[in-house]
XYZ file of C-alpha atoms in Angstrom:
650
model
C 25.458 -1.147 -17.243
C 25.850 -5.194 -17.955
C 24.508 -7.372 -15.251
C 26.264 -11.020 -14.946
C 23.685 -14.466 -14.335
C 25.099 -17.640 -13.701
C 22.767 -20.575 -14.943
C 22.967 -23.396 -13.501
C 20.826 -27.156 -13.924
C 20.554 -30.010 -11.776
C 19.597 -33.474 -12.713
C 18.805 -36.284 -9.820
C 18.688 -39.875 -10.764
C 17.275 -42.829 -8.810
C 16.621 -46.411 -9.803
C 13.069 -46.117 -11.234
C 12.336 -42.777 -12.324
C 14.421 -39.631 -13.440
C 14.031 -36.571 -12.400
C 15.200 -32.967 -13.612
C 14.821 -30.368 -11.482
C 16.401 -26.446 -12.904
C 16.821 -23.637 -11.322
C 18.248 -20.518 -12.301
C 19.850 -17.987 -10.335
C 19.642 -14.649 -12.044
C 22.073 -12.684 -9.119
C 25.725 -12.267 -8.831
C 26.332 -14.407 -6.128
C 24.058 -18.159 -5.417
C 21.623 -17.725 -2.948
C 19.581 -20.531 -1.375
C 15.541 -19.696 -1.041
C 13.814 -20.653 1.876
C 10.293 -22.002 1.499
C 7.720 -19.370 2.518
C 3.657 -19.517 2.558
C 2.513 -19.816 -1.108
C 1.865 -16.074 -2.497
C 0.106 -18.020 -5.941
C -1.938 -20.383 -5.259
C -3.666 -22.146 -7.903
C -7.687 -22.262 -8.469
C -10.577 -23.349 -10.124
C -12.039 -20.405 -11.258
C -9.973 -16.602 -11.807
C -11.102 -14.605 -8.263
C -13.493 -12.295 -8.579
C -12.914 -8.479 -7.934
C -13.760 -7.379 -3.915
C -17.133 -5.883 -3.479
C -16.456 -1.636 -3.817
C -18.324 1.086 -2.051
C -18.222 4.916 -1.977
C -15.100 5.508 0.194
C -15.939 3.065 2.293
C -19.177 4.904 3.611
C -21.705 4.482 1.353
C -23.643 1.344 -0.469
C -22.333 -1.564 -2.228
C -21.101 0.141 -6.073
C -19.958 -3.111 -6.992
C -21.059 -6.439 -6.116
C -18.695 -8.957 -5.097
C -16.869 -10.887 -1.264
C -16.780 -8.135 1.425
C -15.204 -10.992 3.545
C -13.037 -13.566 1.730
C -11.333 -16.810 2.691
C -8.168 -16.057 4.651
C -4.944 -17.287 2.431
C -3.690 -19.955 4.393
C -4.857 -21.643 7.513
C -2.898 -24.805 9.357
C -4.868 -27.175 11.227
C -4.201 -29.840 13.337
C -5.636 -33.760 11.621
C -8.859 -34.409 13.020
C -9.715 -30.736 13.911
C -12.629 -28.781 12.718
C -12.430 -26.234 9.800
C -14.181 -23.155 9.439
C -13.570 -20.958 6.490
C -16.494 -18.136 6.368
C -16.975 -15.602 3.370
C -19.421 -13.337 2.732
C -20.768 -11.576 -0.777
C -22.540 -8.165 -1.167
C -24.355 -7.189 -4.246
C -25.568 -3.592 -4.948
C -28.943 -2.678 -4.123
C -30.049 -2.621 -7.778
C -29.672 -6.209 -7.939
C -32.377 -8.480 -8.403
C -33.141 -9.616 -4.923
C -35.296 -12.543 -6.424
C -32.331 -14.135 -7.218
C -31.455 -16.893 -4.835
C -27.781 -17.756 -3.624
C -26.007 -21.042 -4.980
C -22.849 -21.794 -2.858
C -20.289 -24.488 -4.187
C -17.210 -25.313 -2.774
C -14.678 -26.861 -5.005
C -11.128 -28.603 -3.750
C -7.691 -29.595 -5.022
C -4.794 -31.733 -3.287
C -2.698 -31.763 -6.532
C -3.735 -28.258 -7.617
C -4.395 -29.580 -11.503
C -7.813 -31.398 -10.506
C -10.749 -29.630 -8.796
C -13.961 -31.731 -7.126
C -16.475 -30.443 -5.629
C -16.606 -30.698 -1.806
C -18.133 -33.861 -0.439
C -22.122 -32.372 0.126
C -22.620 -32.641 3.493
C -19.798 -30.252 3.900
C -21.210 -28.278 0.489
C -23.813 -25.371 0.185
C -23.086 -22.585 2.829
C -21.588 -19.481 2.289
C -19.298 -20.856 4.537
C -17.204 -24.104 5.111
C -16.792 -26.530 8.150
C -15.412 -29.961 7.479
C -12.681 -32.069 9.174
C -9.441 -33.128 7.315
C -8.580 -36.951 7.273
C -5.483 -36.641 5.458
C -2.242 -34.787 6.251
C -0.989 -32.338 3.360
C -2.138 -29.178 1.195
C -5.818 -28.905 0.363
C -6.884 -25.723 -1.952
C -10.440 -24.619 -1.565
C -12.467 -22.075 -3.599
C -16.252 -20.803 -3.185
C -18.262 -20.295 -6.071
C -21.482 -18.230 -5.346
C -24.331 -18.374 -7.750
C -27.706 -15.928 -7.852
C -30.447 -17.989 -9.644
C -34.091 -18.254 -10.177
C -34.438 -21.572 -9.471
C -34.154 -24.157 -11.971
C -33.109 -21.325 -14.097
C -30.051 -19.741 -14.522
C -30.169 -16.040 -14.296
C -27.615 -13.640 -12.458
C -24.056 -12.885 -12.039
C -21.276 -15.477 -10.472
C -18.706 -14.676 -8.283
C -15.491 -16.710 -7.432
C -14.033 -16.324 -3.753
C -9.814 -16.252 -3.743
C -8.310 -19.345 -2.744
C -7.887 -20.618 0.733
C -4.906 -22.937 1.669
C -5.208 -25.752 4.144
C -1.902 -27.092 5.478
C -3.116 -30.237 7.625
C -0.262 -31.074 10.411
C -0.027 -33.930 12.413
C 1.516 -32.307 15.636
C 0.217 -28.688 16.778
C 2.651 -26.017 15.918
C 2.644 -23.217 18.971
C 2.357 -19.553 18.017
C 4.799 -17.847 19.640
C 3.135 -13.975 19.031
C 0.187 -12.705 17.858
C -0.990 -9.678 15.529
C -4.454 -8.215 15.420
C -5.641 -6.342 12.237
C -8.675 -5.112 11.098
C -9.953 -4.056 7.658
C -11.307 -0.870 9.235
C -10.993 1.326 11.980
C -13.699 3.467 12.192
C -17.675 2.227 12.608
C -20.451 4.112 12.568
C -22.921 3.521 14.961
C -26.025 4.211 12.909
C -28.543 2.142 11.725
C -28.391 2.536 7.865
C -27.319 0.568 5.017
C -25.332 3.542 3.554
C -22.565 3.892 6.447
C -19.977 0.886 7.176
C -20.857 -0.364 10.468
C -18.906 -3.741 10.588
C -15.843 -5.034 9.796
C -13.811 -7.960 9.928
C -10.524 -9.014 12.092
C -8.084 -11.557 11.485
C -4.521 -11.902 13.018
C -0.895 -13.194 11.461
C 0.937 -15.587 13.970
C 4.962 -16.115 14.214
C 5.506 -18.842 12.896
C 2.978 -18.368 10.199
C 1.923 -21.994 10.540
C 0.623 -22.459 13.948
C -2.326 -24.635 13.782
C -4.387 -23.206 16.358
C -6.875 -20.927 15.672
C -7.750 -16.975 17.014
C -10.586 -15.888 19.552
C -12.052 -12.855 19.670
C -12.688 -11.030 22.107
C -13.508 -6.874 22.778
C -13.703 -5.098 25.688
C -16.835 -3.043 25.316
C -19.818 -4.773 24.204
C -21.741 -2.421 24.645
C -20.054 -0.252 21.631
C -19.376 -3.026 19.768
C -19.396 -7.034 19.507
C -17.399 -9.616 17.811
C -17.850 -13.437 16.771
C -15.964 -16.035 16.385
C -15.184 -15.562 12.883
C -13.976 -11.998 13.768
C -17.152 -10.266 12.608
C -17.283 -6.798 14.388
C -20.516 -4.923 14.230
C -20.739 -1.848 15.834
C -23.680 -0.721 18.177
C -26.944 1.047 16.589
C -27.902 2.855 19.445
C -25.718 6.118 18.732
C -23.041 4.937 21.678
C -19.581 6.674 20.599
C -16.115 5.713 21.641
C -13.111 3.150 21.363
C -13.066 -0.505 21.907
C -10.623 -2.705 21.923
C -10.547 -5.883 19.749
C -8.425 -8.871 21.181
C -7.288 -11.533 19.492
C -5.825 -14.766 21.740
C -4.571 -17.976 20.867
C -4.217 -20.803 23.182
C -1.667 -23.239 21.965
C -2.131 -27.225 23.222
C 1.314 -26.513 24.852
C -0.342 -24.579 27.529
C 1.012 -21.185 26.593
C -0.892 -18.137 25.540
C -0.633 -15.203 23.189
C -2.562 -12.501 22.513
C -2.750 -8.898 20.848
C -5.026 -6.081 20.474
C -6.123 -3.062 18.101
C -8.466 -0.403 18.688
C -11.103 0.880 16.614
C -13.321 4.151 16.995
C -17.075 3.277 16.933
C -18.633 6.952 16.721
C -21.413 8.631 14.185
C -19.113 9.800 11.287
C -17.858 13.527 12.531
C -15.690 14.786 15.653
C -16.470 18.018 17.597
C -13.627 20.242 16.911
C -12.648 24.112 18.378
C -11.248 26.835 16.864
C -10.137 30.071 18.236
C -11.665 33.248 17.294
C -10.591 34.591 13.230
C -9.681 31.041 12.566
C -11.500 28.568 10.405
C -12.738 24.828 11.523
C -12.746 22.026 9.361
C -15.079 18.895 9.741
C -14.632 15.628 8.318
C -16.786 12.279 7.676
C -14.380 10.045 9.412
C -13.978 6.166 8.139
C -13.360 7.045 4.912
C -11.342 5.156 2.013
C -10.095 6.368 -1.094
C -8.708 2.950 -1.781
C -12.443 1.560 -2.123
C -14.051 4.453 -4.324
C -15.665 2.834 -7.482
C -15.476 6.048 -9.616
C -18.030 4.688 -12.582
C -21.128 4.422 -9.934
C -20.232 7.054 -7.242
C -23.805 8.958 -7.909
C -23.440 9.851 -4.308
C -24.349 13.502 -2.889
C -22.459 15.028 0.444
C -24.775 17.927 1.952
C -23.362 19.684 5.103
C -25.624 21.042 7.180
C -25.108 24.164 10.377
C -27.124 24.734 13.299
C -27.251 27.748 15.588
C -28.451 27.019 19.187
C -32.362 25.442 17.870
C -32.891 27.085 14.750
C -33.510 25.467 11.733
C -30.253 23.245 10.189
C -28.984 25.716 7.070
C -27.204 24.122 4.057
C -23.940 25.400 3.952
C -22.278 22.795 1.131
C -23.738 20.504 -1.578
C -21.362 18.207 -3.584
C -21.721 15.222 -6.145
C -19.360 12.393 -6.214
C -17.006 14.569 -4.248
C -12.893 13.614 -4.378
C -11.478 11.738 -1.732
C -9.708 14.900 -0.381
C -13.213 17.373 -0.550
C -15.399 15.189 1.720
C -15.305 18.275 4.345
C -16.790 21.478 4.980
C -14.528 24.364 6.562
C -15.963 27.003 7.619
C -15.703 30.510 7.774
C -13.143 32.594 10.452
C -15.751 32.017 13.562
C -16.761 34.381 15.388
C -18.536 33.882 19.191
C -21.729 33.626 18.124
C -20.577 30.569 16.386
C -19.809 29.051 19.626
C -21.758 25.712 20.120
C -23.180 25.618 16.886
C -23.775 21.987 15.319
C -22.902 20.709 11.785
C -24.400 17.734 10.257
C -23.696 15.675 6.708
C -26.287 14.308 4.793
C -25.373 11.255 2.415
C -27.798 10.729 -0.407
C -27.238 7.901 -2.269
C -29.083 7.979 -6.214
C -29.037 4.605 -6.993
C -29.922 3.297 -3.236
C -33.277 1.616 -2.614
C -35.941 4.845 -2.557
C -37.083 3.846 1.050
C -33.319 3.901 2.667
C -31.347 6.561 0.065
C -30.164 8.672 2.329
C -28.682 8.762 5.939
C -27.641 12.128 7.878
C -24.681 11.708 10.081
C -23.504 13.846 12.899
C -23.730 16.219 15.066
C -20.362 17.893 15.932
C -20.310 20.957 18.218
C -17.938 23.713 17.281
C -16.112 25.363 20.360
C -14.876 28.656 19.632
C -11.880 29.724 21.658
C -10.435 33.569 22.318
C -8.085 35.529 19.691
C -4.703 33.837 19.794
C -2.757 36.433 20.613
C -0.138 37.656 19.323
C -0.303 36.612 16.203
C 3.002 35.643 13.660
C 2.035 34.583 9.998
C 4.186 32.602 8.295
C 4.601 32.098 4.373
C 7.569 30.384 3.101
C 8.455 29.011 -0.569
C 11.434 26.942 -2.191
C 13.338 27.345 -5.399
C 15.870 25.064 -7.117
C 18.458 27.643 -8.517
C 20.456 25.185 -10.318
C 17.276 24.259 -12.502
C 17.168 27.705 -13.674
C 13.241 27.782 -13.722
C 10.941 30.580 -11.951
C 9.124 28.146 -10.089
C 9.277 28.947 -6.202
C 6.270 26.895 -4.044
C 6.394 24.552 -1.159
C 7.505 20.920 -2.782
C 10.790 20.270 -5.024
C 11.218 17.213 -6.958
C 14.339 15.245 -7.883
C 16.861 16.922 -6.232
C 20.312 15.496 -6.290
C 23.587 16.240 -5.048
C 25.088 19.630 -5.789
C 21.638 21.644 -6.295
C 21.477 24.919 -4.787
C 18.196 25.942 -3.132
C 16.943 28.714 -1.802
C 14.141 29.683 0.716
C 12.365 32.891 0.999
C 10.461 33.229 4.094
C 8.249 36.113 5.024
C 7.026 36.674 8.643
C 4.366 39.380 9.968
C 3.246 40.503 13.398
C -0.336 40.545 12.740
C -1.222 41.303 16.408
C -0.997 44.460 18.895
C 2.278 43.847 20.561
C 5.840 43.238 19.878
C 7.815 40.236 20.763
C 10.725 39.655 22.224
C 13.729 37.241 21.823
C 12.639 36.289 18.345
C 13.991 33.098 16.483
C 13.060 30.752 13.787
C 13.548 26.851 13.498
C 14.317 24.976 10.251
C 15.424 21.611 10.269
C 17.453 20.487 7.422
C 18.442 17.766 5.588
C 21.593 15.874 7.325
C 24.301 16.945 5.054
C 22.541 20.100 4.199
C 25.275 22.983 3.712
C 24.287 26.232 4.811
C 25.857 29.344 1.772
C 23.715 32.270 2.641
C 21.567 33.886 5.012
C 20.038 37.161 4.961
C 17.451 39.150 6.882
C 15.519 41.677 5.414
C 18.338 41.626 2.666
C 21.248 42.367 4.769
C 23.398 38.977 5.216
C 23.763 38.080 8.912
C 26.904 37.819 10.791
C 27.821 33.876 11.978
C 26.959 34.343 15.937
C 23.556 35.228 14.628
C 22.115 31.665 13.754
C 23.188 27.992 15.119
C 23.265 24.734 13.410
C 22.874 22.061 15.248
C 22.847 18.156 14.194
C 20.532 14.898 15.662
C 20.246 11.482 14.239
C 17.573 12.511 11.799
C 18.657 16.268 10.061
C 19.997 19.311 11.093
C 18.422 21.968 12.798
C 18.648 25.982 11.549
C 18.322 28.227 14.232
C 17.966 32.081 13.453
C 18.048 35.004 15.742
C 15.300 37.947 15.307
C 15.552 39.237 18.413
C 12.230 41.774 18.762
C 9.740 41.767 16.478
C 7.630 44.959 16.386
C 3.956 44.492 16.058
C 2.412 44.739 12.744
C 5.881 44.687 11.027
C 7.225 42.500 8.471
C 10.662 40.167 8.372
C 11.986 38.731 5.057
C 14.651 35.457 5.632
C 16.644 34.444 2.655
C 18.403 31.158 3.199
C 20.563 29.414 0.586
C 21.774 25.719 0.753
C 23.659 23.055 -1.143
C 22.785 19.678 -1.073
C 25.042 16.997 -0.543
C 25.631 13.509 0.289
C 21.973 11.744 -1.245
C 22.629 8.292 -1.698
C 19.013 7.096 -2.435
C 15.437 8.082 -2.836
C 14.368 10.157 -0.023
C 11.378 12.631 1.166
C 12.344 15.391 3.220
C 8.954 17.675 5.020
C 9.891 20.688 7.250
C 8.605 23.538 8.577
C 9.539 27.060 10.018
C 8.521 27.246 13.689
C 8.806 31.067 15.308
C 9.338 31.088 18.900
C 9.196 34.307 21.046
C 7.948 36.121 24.204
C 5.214 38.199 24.810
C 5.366 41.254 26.533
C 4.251 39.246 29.588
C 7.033 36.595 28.989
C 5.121 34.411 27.925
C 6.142 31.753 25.033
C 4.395 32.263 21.723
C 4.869 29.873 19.159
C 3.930 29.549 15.645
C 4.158 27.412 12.733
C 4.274 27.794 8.931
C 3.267 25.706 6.200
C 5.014 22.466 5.314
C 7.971 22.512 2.833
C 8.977 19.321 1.280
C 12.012 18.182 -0.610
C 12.277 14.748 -2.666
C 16.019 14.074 -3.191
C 16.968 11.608 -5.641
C 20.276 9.677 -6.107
C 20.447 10.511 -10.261
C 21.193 7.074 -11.083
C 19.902 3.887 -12.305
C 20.397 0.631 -10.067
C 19.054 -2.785 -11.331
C 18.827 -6.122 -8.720
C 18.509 -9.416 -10.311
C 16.354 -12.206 -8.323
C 16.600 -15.893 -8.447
C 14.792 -17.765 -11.236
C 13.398 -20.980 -10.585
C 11.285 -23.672 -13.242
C 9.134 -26.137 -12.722
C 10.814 -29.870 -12.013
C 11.337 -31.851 -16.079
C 11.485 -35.444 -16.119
C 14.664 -37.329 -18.187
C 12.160 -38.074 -20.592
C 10.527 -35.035 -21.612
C 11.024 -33.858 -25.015
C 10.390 -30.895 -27.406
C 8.530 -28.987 -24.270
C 8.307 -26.063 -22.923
C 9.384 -25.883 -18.814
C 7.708 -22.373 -17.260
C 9.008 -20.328 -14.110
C 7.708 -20.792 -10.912
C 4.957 -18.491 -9.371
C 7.003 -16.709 -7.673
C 9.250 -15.453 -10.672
C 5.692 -14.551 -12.529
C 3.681 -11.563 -12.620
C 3.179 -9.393 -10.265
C 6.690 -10.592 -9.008
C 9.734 -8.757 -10.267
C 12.294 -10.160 -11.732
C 14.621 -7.412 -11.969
C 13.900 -4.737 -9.391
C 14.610 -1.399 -11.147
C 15.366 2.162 -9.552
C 15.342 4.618 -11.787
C 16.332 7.946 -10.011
C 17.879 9.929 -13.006
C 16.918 13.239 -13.473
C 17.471 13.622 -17.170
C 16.164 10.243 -18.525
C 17.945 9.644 -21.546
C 16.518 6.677 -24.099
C 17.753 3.078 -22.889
C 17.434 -0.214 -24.255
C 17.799 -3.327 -21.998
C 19.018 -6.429 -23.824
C 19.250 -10.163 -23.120
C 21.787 -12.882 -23.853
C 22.743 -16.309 -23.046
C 26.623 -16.401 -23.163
C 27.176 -20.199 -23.237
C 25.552 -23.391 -24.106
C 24.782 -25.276 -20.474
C 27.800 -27.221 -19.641
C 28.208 -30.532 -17.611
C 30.293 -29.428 -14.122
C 32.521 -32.277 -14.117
C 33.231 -32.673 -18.081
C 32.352 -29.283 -20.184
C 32.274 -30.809 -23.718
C 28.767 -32.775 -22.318
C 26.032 -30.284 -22.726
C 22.420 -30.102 -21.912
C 20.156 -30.733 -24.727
C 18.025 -27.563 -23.878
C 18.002 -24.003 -25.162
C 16.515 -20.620 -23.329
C 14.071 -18.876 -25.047
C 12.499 -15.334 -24.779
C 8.478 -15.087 -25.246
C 6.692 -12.004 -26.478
C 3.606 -12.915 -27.076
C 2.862 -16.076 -29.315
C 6.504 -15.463 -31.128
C 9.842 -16.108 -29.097
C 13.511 -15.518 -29.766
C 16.822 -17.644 -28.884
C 18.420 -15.894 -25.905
C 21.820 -17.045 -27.945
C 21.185 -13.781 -29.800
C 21.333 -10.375 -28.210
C 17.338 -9.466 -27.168
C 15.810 -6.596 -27.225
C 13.226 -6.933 -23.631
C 12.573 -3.068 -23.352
C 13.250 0.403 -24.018
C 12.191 3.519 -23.051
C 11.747 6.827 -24.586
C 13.329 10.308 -23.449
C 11.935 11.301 -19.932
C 10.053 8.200 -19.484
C 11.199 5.935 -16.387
C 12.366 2.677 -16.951
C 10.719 0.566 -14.793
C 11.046 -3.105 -13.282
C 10.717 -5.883 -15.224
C 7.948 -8.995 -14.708
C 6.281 -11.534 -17.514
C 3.166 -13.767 -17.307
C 3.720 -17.299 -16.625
C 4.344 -17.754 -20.538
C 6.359 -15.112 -21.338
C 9.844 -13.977 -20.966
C 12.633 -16.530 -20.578
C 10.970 -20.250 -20.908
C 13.277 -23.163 -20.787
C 12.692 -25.547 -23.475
C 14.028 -29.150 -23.518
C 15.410 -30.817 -27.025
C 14.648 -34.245 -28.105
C 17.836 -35.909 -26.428
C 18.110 -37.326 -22.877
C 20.290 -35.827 -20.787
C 23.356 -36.896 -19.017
C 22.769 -36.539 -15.142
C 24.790 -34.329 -13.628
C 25.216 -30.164 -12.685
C 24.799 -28.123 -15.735
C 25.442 -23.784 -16.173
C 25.462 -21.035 -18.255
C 25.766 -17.261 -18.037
C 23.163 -14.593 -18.787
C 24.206 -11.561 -19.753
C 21.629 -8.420 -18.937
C 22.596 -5.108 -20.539
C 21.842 -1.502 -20.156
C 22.388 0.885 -23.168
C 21.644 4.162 -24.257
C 19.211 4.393 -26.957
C 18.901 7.793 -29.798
C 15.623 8.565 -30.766
């Protein structure tokens, strides 16, 4: 696969000063970028990691900001600013240690100064622009013994401050919040506030949000979108508002609830089955796995007895932070369950908190009573392996399923049929039922905007007596990376013609395309003046890490070696007279060593059955534009990249 870049340079010339702006445009055809809200921004000081705790439920793991400064915010000259943070440290931290708070600033975004001190010292900001333009701002907290230094530091992200001269009217509103469940205990251990903060179309309007919810009494909200949620054990939803009231009179506004509750929800079950409870407000996304130390105990309580451990687990996984029980029987009707979380490293006079209760219901024997099992096989892959997910499956497999359905109740059912919907262009080969193959008018295939749906006919379906369905497909027509979950349904009557359903477990399919697509993005460098020489001109942010610069899908299924090389075709050449060129040369950086891009270059390989994935570089790696010791000739210079795919033997 060869990819083809055009290259081109720009040079603008006034009276006084000279300036050389190039840009590169690494895609088949020129595109034009439009300016968006800066994704970069420069700062002071490298942010700090987020503060972590266990799943989201338990104690500060790792000190850090819980609330940091929002990205951007626009303002109107002469208004107010507020930018509030907030930083959590873990409670085996020395709380001796005092908070420092400095706020730095930046209009050019080379030179930092510390904010003016009246403005200085607070966890949060307030100040009032006098200027128009960009302002960066970045918090540095300090803990200290005073006039010693002793403690950690942490640096807040950046916050951008786009001062406008006219108000800019939102024209819609969206609420979010960084979680959506709060407990409504009084405990340092659960979560039980958060933080909400909107996006506004356009992404510039300078007015700001207020906050509003519609049951105090569950939970409140200030004006920085703080939401804590009530103490006093009320449970239920409330809904968080967010309005903004542009100086043109009109008015947006949006909303999101959130659940404030005490960590578990009652559930039923019917009679034989098994209930499962759950800690609710959990998130894998914020386990710290090197200082979990965190215990889970369930507890169960019949009618006023004494509560009886049923489960005890350590630093559980994110997906074993339950307790199912046993098939219930009556008795177990309106029995409570409880967790416990103890917390090892938490101060020894608040290390634990028990959460709950939630009241199991048990409901009468479903009857009748169809179990389902049903597996998948890839034939084509030739492999033994029959479960309930397939990966990479492309065009022209052959699968089969192998369904097996019992009557696991005291009466027969009538008008039998199964469901199984299908992947659109899904071709049906094969279908038997208890190993005889079925005649045409026995099943119906039917087709909606999503898949197909596979209906089969049972007809009755004597009690305690077993069905086997084999069904064998082709695939066809997958064009591009695509998940695919089903499930057989059974539908019948009882023998009171009533409709009995049932449902099996979930099947799922990933398809894959078997092929290898590359997009190459625009490249853009910084602006070079007429008179730079022997330097070195680096990409914008936006073509640096964690940006991609070529967006790679690798769908194969056999992943053969490749090798992905580099080369500049051309020397740049003036547009209006080609024998001028640019006194500059393209260079590739790995690490402190580079290579001309007027050679072939090696930028990466792969091994057999690895993917090959997308390609990105640090600000001072990869292709860097370096200007010669000559002056330029003003005027529209290009050049042609060439990227190229081959295979590699290892």
């Amino acid at each position: 696969m060869i990819l083809y870049t055009n290259l081109k340079i720009k040079l603008f010339i006034s009276f006084i000063i000279i300036f050389t702006t190039a840009f590169f445009l690494i895609t088949n055809e020129q595109t034009i970028i439009a300016e968006t809200e800066e994704s970069n921004p420069p700062y002071k000081f490298k942010p700090s990691p987020d503060a972590k705790r266990f799943l989201g439920i338990g104690p500060i793991t790792t000190s850090g900001y819980t609330e940091q400064p929002k990205e951007h915010y626009y303002i109107i000259l002469g208004e107010k600013l507020h930018i509030e943070t907030n930083v959590e440290r873990t409670p085996l931290s020395n709380f001796l240690l005092v908070a420092r708070y400095h706020w730095w600033q930046s209009t050019d975004s080379i030179t930092w100064n510390e904010v003016d001190k009246k403005s200085n010292g607070n966890s949060s900001l307030d100040l009032i622009p006098t200027t128009v333009g960009k302002t960066y701002y970045q918090l540095s907290t300090s803990y200290v013994i005073p006039h010693a230094f002793i403690g950690s530091i942490f640096y807040s992200k950046v916050a951008t401050v786009d001062v406008e001269r006219e108000p800019i009217s939102a024209k819609n509103v969206k609420v979010h919040t960084k979680a959506d469940y709060l407990f409504n205990i009084d405990s340092n251990i659960t979560r039980g506030t958060t933080f909400a903060y909107s996006t506004s179309n356009p992404f510039n309007a300078t007015e700001s949000t207020k906050w509003s919810v519609d049951k105090p009494d569950l939970a409140t909200v200030n004006g920085d979108g703080h939401i804590s949620a009530n103490t006093n054990g009320k449970s239920g939803i409330v809904k968080v508002t967010g309005t903004i009231n542009n100086k043109d009179n009109t008015i947006v506004s949006d909303s999101k609830e959130i659940t404030v509750g005490n960590g578990l929800i009652d559930r039923t079950a019917h009679e034989g089955k098994k209930a499962r409870f759950e800690i609710q407000g959990l998130d894998g996304n914020e386990r710290d796995d090197e200082l979990g130390d965190v215990t889970i105990n369930w507890y169960k309580q019949v009618n006023s007895q004494q509560m009886e451990l049923v489960k005890s687990e350590t630093n559980p996984a994110s997906n074993d932070i339950f307790y199912e029980t046993h098939r219930v029987h009556p008795e177990d009707n309106n029995s409570k369950y409880y967790a416990e979380i103890v917390v090892k490293q938490a101060k020894s006079n608040d290390n634990s908190v028990l959460i709950g209760p939630a009241t199991l219901t048990v409901l009468p024997p479903n009857d009748p009573k169809v179990e389902i099992s049903s597996t998948i096989t890839n034939k084509t892959l030739n492999t033994d392996y029959s479960g309930t997910q397939l990966n990479e499956v492309i065009d022209g497999d052959e699968l089969n399923y192998n369904i097996d359905l019992y009557n696991n109740s005291k009466r027969d059912i009538h008008d039998a049929y199964i469901t199984l919907p299908l992947h659109l262009y899904t071709q049906i080969e094969h279908i038997k039922v208890d190993d005889a193959e079925i005649d045409n008018s026995d099943y119906l295939l039917t087709t909606n905007e999503k898949n197909q749906i596979l209906r089969i006919n049972l007809n009755d379906f004597i009690a305690h007596h077993e069905k086997n369905i084999f069904i064998e497909i082709k695939v066809k027509n997958i064009h591009e990376r695509e998940s695919f979950d089903s499930q057989i349904d059974f539908h019948g009557l009882d023998p009171d013609s009533d409709e009995y359903t049932s449902q099996g477990n979930k099947l799922n399919i990933n398809y894959i395309n078997n092929q290898l697509t590359a997009s190459v993005k625009d490249l853009h460098f910084e602006p070079i003046t007429l008179f730079t020489h022997n330097n070195l001109k680096y990409r914008i942010s936006a073509n640096n890490d964690p940006n991609e610069v070529i967006s790679i899908d690798d769908q194969r299924r056999k992943r053969r070696p490749l090798k992905l090389f580099l080369k500049q075709e051309s020397d740049f050449e003036n547009k209006d007279n080609k024998s001028i060129k640019l006194p500059a040369d393209l260079r590739y950086y790995n690490g402190d060593s580079f290579t001309s891009l007027t050679n072939k270059t090696l930028i990466n390989e792969t091994t057999y059955g690895q993917i090959f994935n997308s390609i990105k570089w640090h600000k001072n790696q990869g292709p860097l534009l370096h200007i010669n010791n000559s002056n330029p000739i003003p005027g529209d210079y290009s050049s042609k990249l060439t990227w190229q795919f081959e295979d590699s033997i290892t």
